[in-house]
Structures are given as C-alpha cells and as structure tokens.
mmCIF file of C-alpha atoms and ligand atoms in Angstrom:
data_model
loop_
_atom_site.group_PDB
_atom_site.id
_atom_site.type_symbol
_atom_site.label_atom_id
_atom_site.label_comp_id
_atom_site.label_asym_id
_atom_site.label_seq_id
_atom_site.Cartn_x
_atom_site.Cartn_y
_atom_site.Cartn_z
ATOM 1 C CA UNK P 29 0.000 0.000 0.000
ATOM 2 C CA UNK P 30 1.123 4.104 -0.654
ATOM 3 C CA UNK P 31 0.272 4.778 2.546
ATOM 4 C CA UNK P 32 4.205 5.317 3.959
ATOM 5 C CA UNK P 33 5.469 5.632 0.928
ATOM 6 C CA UNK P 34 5.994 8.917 -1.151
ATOM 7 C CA UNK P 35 3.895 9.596 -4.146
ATOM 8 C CA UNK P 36 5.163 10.350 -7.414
ATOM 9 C CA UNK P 37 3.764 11.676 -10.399
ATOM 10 C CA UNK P 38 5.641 10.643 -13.674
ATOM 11 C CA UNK P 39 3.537 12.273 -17.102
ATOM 12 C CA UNK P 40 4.325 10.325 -19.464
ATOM 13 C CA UNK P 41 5.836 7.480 -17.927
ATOM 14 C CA UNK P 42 5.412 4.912 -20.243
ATOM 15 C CA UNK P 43 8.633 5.446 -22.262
ATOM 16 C CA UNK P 44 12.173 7.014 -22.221
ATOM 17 C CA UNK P 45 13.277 9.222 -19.513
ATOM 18 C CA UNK P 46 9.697 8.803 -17.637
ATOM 19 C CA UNK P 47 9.605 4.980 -17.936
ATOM 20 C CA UNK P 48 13.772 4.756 -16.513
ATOM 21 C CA UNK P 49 12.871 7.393 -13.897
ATOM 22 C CA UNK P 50 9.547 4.768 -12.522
ATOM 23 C CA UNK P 51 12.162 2.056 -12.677
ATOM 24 C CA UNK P 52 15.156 3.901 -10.330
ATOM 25 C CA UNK P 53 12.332 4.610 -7.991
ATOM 26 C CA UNK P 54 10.799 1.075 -7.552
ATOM 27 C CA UNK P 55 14.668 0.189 -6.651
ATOM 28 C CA UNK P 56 14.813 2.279 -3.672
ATOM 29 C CA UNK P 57 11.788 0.668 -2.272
ATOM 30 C CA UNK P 58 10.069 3.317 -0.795
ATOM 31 C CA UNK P 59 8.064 5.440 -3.178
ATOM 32 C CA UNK P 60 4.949 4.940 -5.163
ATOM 33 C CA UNK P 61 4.780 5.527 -8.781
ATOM 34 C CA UNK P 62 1.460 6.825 -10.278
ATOM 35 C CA UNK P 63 2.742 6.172 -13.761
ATOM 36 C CA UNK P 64 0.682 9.023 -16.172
ATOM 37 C CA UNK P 65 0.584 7.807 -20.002
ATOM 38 C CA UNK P 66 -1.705 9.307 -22.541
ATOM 39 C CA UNK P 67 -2.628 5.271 -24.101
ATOM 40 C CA UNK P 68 -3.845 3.232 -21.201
ATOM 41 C CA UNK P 69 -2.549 0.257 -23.592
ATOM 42 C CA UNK P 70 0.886 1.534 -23.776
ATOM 43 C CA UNK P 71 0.516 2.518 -19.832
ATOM 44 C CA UNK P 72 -0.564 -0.990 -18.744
ATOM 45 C CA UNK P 73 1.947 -2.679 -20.544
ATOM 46 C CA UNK P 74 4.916 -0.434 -19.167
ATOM 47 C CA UNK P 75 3.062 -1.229 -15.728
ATOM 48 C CA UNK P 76 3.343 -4.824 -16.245
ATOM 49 C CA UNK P 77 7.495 -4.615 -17.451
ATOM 50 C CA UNK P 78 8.068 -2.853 -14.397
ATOM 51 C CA UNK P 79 6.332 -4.935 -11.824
ATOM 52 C CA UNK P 80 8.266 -8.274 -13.719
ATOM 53 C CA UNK P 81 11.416 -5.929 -13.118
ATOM 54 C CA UNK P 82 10.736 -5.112 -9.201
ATOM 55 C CA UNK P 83 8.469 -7.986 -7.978
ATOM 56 C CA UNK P 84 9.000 -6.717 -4.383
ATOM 57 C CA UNK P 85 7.344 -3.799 -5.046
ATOM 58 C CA UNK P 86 4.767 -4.919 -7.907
ATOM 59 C CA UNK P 87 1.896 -3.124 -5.605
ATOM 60 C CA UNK P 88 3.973 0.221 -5.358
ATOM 61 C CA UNK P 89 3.418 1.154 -9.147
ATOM 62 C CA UNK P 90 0.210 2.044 -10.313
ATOM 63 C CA UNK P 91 -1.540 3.491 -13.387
ATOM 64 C CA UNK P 92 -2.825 6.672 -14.170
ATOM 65 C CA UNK P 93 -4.408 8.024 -17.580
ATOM 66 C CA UNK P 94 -3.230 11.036 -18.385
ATOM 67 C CA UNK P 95 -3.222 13.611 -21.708
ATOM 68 C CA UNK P 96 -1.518 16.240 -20.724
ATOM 69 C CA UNK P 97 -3.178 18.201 -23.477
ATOM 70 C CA UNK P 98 -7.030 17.084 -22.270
ATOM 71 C CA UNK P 99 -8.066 19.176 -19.242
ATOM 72 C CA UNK P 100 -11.194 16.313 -18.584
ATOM 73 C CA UNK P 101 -7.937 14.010 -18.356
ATOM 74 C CA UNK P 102 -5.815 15.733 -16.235
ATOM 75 C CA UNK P 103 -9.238 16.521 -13.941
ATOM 76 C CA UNK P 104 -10.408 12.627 -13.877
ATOM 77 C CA UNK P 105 -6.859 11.875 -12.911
ATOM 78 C CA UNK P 106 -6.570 14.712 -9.565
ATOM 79 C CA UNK P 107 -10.004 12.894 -8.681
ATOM 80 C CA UNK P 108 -8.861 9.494 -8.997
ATOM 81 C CA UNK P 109 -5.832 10.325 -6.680
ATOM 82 C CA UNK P 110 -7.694 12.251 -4.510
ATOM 83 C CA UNK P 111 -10.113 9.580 -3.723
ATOM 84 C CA UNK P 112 -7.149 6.829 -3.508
ATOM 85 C CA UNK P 113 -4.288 8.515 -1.500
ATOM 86 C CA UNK P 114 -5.529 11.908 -0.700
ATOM 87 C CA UNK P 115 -2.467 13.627 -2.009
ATOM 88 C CA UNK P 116 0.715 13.370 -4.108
ATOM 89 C CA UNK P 117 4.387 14.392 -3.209
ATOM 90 C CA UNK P 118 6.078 14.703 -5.935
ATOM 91 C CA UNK P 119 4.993 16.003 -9.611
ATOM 92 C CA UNK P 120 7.325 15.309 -12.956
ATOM 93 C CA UNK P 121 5.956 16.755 -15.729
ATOM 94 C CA UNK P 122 7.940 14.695 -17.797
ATOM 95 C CA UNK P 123 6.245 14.338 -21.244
ATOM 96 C CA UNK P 124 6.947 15.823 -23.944
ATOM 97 C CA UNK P 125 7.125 15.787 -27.752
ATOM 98 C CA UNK P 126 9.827 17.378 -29.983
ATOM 99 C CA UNK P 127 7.795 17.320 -33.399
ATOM 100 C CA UNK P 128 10.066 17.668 -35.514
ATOM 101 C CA UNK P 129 9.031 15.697 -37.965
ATOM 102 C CA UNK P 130 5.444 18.291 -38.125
ATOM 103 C CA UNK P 131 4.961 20.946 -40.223
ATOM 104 C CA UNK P 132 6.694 23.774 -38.380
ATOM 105 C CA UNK P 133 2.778 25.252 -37.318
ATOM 106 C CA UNK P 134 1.293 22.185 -36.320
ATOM 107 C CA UNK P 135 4.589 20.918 -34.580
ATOM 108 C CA UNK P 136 4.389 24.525 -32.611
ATOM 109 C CA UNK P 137 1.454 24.609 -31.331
ATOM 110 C CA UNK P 138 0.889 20.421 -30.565
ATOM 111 C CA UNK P 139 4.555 20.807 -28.847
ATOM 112 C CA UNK P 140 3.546 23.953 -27.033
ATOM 113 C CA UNK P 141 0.773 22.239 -25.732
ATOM 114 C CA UNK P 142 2.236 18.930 -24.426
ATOM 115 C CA UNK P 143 5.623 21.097 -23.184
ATOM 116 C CA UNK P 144 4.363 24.305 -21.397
ATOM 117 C CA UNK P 145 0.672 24.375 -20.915
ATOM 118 C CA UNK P 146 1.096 20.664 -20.029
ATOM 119 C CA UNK P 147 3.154 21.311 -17.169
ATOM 120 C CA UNK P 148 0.804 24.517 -16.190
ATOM 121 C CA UNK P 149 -2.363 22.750 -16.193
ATOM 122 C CA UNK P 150 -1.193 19.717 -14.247
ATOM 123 C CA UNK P 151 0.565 21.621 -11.708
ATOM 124 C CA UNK P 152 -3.054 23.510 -11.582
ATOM 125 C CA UNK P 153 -5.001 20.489 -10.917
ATOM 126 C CA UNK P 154 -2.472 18.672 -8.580
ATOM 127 C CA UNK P 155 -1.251 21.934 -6.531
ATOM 128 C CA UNK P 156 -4.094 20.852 -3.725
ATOM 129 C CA UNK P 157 -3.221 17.088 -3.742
ATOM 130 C CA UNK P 158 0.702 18.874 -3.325
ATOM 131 C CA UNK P 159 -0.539 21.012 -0.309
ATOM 132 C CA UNK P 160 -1.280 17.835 1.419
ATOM 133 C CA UNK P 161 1.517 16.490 1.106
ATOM 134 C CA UNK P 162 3.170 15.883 4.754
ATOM 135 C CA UNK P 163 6.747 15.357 3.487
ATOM 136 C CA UNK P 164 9.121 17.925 4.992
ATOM 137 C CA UNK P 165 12.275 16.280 4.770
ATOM 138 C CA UNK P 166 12.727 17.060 1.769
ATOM 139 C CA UNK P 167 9.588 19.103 0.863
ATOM 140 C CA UNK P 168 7.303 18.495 -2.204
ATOM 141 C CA UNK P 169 8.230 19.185 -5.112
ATOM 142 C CA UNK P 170 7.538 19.762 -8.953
ATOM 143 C CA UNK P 171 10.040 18.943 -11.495
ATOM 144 C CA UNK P 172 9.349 20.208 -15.049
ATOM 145 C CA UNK P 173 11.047 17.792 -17.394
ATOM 146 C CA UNK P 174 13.292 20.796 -19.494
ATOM 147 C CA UNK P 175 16.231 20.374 -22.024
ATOM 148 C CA UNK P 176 19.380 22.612 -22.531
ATOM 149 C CA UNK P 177 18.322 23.276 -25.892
ATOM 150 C CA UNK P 178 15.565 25.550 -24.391
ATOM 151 C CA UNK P 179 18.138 27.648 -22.594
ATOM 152 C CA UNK P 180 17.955 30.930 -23.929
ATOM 153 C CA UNK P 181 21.814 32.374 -23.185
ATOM 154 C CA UNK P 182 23.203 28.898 -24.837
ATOM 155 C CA UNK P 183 20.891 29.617 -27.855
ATOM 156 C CA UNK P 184 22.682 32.923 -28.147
ATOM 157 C CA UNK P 185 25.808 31.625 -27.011
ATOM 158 C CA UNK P 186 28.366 31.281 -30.047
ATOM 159 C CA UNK P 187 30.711 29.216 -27.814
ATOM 160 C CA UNK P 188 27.963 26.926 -27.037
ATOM 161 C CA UNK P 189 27.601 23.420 -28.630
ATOM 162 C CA UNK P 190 24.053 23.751 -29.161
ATOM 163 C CA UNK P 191 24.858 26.972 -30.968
ATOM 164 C CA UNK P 192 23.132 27.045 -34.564
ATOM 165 C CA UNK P 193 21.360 23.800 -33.529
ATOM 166 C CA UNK P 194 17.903 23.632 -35.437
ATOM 167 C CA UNK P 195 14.506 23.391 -33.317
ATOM 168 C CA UNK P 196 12.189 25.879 -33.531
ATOM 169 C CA UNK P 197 9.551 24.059 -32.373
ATOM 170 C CA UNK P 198 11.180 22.246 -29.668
ATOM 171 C CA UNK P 199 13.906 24.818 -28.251
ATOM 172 C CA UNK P 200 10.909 27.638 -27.916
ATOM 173 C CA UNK P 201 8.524 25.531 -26.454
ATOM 174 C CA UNK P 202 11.152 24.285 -23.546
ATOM 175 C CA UNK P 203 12.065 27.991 -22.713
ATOM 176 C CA UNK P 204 8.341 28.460 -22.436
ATOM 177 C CA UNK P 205 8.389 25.935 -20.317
ATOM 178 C CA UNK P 206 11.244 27.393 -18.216
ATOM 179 C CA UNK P 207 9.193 30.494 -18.007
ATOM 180 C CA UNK P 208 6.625 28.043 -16.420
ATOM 181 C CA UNK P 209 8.752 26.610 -13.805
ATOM 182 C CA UNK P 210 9.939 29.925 -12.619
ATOM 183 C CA UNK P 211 6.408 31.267 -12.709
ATOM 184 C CA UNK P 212 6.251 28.023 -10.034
ATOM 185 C CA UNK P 213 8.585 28.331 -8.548
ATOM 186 C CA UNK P 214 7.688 32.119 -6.873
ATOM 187 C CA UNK P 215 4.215 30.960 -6.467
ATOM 188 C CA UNK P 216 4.741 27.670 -4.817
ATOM 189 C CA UNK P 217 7.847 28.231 -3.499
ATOM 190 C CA UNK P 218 6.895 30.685 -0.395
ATOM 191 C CA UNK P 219 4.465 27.710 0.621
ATOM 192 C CA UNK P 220 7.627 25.277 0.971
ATOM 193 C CA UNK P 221 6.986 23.671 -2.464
ATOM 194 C CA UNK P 222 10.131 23.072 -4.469
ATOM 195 C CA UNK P 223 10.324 23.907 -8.080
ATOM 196 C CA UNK P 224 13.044 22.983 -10.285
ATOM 197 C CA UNK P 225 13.682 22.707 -14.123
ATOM 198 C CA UNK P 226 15.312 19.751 -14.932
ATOM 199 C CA UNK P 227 17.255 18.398 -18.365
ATOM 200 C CA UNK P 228 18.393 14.451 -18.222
ATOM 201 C CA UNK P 229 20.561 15.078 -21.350
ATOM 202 C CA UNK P 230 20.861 13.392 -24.229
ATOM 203 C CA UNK P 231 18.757 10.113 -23.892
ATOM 204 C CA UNK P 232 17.432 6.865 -25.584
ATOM 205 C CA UNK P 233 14.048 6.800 -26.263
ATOM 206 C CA UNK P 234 11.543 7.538 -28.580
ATOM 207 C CA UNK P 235 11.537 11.593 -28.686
ATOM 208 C CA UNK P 236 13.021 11.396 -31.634
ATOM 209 C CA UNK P 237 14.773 8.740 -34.140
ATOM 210 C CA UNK P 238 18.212 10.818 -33.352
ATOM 211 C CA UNK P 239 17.859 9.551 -30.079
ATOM 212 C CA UNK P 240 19.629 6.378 -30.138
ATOM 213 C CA UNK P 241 22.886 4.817 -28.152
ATOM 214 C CA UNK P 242 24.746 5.064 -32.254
ATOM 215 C CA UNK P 243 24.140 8.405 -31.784
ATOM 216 C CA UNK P 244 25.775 8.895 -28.268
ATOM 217 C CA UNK P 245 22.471 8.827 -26.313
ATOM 218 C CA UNK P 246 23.002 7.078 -22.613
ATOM 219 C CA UNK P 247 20.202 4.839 -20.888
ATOM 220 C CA UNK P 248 16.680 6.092 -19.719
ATOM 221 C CA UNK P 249 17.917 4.554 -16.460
ATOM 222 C CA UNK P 250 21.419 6.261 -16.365
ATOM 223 C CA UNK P 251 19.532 9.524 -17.340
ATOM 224 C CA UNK P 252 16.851 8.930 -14.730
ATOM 225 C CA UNK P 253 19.804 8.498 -11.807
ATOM 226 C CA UNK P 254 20.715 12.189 -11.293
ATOM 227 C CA UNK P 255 16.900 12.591 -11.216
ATOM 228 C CA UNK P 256 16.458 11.073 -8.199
ATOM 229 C CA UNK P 257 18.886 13.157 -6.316
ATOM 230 C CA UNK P 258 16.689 15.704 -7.346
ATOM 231 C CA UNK P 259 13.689 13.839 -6.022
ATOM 232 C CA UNK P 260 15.867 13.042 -2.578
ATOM 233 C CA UNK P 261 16.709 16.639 -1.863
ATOM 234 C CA UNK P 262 20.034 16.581 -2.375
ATOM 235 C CA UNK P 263 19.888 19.441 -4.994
ATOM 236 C CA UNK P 264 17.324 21.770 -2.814
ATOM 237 C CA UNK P 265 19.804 24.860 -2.416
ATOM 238 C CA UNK P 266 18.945 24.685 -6.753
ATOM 239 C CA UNK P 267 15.614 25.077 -6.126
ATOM 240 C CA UNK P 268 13.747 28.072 -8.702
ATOM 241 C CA UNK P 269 16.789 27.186 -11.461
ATOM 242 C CA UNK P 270 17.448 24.998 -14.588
ATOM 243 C CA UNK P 271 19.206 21.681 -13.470
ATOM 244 C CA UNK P 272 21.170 19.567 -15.394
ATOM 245 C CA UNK P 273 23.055 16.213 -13.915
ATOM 246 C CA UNK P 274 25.816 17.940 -12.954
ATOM 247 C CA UNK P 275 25.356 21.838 -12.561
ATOM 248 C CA UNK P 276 22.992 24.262 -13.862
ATOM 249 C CA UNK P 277 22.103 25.886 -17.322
ATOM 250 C CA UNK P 278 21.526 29.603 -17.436
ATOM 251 C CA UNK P 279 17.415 30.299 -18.156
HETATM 252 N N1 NAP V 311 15.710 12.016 -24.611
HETATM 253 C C1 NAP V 311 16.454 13.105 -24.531
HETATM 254 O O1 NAP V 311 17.595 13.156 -25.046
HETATM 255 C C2 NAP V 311 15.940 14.300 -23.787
HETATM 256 C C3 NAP V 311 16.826 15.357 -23.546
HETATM 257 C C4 NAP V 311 16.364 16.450 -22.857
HETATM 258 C C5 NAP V 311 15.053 16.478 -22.409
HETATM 259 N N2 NAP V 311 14.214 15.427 -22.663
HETATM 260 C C6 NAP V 311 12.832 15.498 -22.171
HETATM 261 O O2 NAP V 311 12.550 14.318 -21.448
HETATM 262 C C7 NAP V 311 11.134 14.124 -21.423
HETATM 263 C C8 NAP V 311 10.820 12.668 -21.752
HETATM 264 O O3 NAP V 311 11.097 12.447 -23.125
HETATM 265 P P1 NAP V 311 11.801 11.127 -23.664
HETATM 266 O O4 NAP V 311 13.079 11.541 -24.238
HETATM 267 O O5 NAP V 311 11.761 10.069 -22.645
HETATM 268 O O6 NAP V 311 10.847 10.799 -24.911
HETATM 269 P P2 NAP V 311 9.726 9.687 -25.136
HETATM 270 O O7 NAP V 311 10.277 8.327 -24.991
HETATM 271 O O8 NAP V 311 9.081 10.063 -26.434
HETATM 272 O O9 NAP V 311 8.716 9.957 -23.945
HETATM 273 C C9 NAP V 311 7.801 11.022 -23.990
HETATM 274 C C10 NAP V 311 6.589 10.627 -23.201
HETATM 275 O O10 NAP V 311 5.661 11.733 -23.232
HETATM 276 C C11 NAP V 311 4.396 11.193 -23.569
HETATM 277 N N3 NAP V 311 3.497 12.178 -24.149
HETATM 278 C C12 NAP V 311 3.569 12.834 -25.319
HETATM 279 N N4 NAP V 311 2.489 13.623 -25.476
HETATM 280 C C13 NAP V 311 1.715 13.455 -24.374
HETATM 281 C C14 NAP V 311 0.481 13.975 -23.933
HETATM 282 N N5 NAP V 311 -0.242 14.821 -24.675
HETATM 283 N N6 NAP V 311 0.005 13.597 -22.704
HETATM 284 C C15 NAP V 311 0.694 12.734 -21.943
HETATM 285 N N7 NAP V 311 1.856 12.165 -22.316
HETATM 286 C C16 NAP V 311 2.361 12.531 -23.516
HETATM 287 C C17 NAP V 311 4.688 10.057 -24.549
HETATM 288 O O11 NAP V 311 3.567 9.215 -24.672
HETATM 289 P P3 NAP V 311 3.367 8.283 -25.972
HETATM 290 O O12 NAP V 311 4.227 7.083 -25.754
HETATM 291 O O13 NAP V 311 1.902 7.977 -25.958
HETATM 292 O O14 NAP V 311 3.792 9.090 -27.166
HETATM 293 C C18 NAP V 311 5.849 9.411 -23.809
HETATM 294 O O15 NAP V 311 5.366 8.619 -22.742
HETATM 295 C C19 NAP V 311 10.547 15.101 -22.431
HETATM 296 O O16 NAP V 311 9.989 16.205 -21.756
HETATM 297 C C20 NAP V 311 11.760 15.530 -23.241
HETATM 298 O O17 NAP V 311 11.615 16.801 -23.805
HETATM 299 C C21 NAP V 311 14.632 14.333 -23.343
#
C-alpha cells in the first residue's frame, strides 16, 4: 500500500526518460509511482514490465491516464488520486514531444501544448493534492522535465555546442516551459513547495529517431539516476533554477 510511501507523479511514464525514472524509484523501495501515459494500452503494458522488473514492489506502481493536453484528463486523474491517496508528493511533468518531424505550425502549437501548458495545467489540478503532502524532509516538489536546448543564453551563445542547432519548435517551447517553472517556482515556493527545471541530457528513447545509443544517447535509467537526487533533496539549495546532472544551465 502508498500509505508510507511517497507519491510520485511521472507524465508520461510509459517510455524514455519517464519509464527509466519509474524504474530507479521502484529500486529504492520506498516510493509509489502513479505512472501518467496518454494510451492506457501503452501505460498498462509499461506497468506490467516494471512490476516483472521489481516484484517486491509490484503493488507500489500504479496506473494513471493522463493527456496532458485534455483538461477532462488531467481533472479525472486529480479525482482518482484524490479519492485513492488523498495527495501526491512529488509532480514530474515529464512528457513531452519534440515534433520535428510536423509541419513547423502544427509541430508549434501540438509541442507547445504537451511542453508548457502541459506542465501549467497539471501543476493547476495537482497543486491541492501537493498542499497535502506531509513530506518535509525534503519538501514536495515539482520537477518540469526541461532540455538545454531551451536555454535561452546557450541559444545565443556562439561558444555553445548547441549553438546554430535547429529546433524551432522544440527549443521555444522548452524555454516556455522554463518560463513556467519559474512562474512556479515564486508561487509555490513561499508555501515550501520546491520547483526545479530539470534536463536528463541526451537520452534513448523515442523523442526522436536521433535519439539512439549510435548516436551517443546514454540509458533512460542512467539519465533517470541524477533525477532522483533531485527527487531526494540533495539538490534543494537549486531550487527556482534549470538543473542539469551535474550543474545548472543559465534560463
Ligand atoms: N531524450 C532526450 O535526449 C531528452 C533530452 C532532454 C530532455 N528530454 C525530455 O525528457 C522528457 C521525456 O522524453 P523522452 O526523451 O523520454 O521521450 P519519449 O520516450 O518520447 O517519452 C515522452 C513521453 O511523453 C508522452 N506524451 C507525449 N504527449 C503526451 C500527452 N499529450 N500527454 C501525456 N503524455 C504525452 C509520450 O507518450 P506516448 O508514448 O503515448 O507518445 C511518452 O510517454 C521530455 O519532456 C523531453 O523533452 C529528453
């Protein structure tokens, strides 16, 4: 049962980053994944993988169907974990979509959607299940699933190595996102919430068909590691800035 354990969140957990991140928790033992995916057939089946991964903790991951582009969605699921555990401790808002492969309008506004008003409106619906949250060592916390290629200054940056890298569609809708997590961050922070932005780096999965291990990419799991420290409080004097595994990333 959740009861003693700490809730998590994970949008989009089905896959990738989300998917490695569920996995590195069920290994500690002591949290409770509420595993968010868009298909409840892709969701049950990455439910079932991980509970033949971690049979000791097969009761500790559960799922929850979630489109974080469908406010009914994201309201059925607040309900659903409302009525079950009464609160959450822990949000990632962890899915995402590069569409690249869109025409550069559609891609824009369905990757604006799913990137920052994803993470808004879930954040809106969960905030009260967050406020209930009795953790205080560490605090709860939201973590907004970023990437370095929506940093701003490295855009501009001619020394940078993501300098001149293409994206439209992707890069603006991750510093939108950014703008989102430090909009967050000064609203939920004075009530003891912590609010970070967060980029795994470069990562297998299925964001994009660059992202392979050929291509340099390491493991969901590997990725998903310095995530957890982020989860454990070991990063809190970060909190309000734009993580990455080892430092930060100017906005
Ligand atoms: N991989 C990298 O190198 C990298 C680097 C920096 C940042 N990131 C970020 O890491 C996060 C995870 O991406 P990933 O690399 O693990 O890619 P991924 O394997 O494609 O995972 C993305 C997840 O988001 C879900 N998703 C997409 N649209 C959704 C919606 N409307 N509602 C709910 N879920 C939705 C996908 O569901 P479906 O399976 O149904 O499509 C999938 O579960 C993203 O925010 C991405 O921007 C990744």
């Amino acid at each position: 049962m959740a009861a003693s354990k700490i809730i998590v969140l994970i949008t989009g957990g089905n896959s990738g980053v989300g998917f490695g991140l569920a996995s590195q928790l069920l290994n500690r033992g002591t949290y409770h994944v509420l595993l968010g995916s868009r298909s409840t057939d892709k969701g049950r089946d990455a439910v079932k993988d991980l509970q033949a991964r971690h049979e000791s903790q097969s009761d500790a991951v559960e799922l929850l169907q979630i489109d974080v582009t469908d406010d009914d969605s994201i309201d059925k699921a607040a309900v659903t974990v409302r009525n079950k555990h009464g609160k959450v401790d822990v949000i990632v808002n962890n899915a995402g979509l590069a569409g690249m492969e869109l025409p550069l309008r559609q891609a824009m506004r369905e990757a604006f959607d799913v990137n920052a008003a994803g993470p808004a409106a879930v954040v809106n619906a969960f905030a009260p299940l967050l406020r209930k949250s009795s953790m205080t060592s560490p605090p709860p916390r939201i973590i907004n699933v970023s990437s370095g290629a929506g940093s701003i200054n490295r855009c501009l940056d001619p020394t940078s190595p993501l300098y001149g890298m293409l994206g439209y569609q992707y890069r603006s809708t991750k510093a939108a996102m950014n703008m989102v997590t430090a909009c967050q961050w000064v609203e939920y922070g004075k009530e003891g919430i912590k609010v970070f932005a967060y980029d795994p780096g470069f990562t297998i999965s299925n964001l994009s068909a660059h992202n392979k291990a050929e291509n340099g990419a390491r493991s969901a799991e590997e990725s998903a590691s310095s995530l957890v420290d982020v989860i454990e409080g070991k990063r809190d004097d970060e909190a309000g800035m734009f993580l990455h595994n080892t430092g930060i990333y100017p906005w």
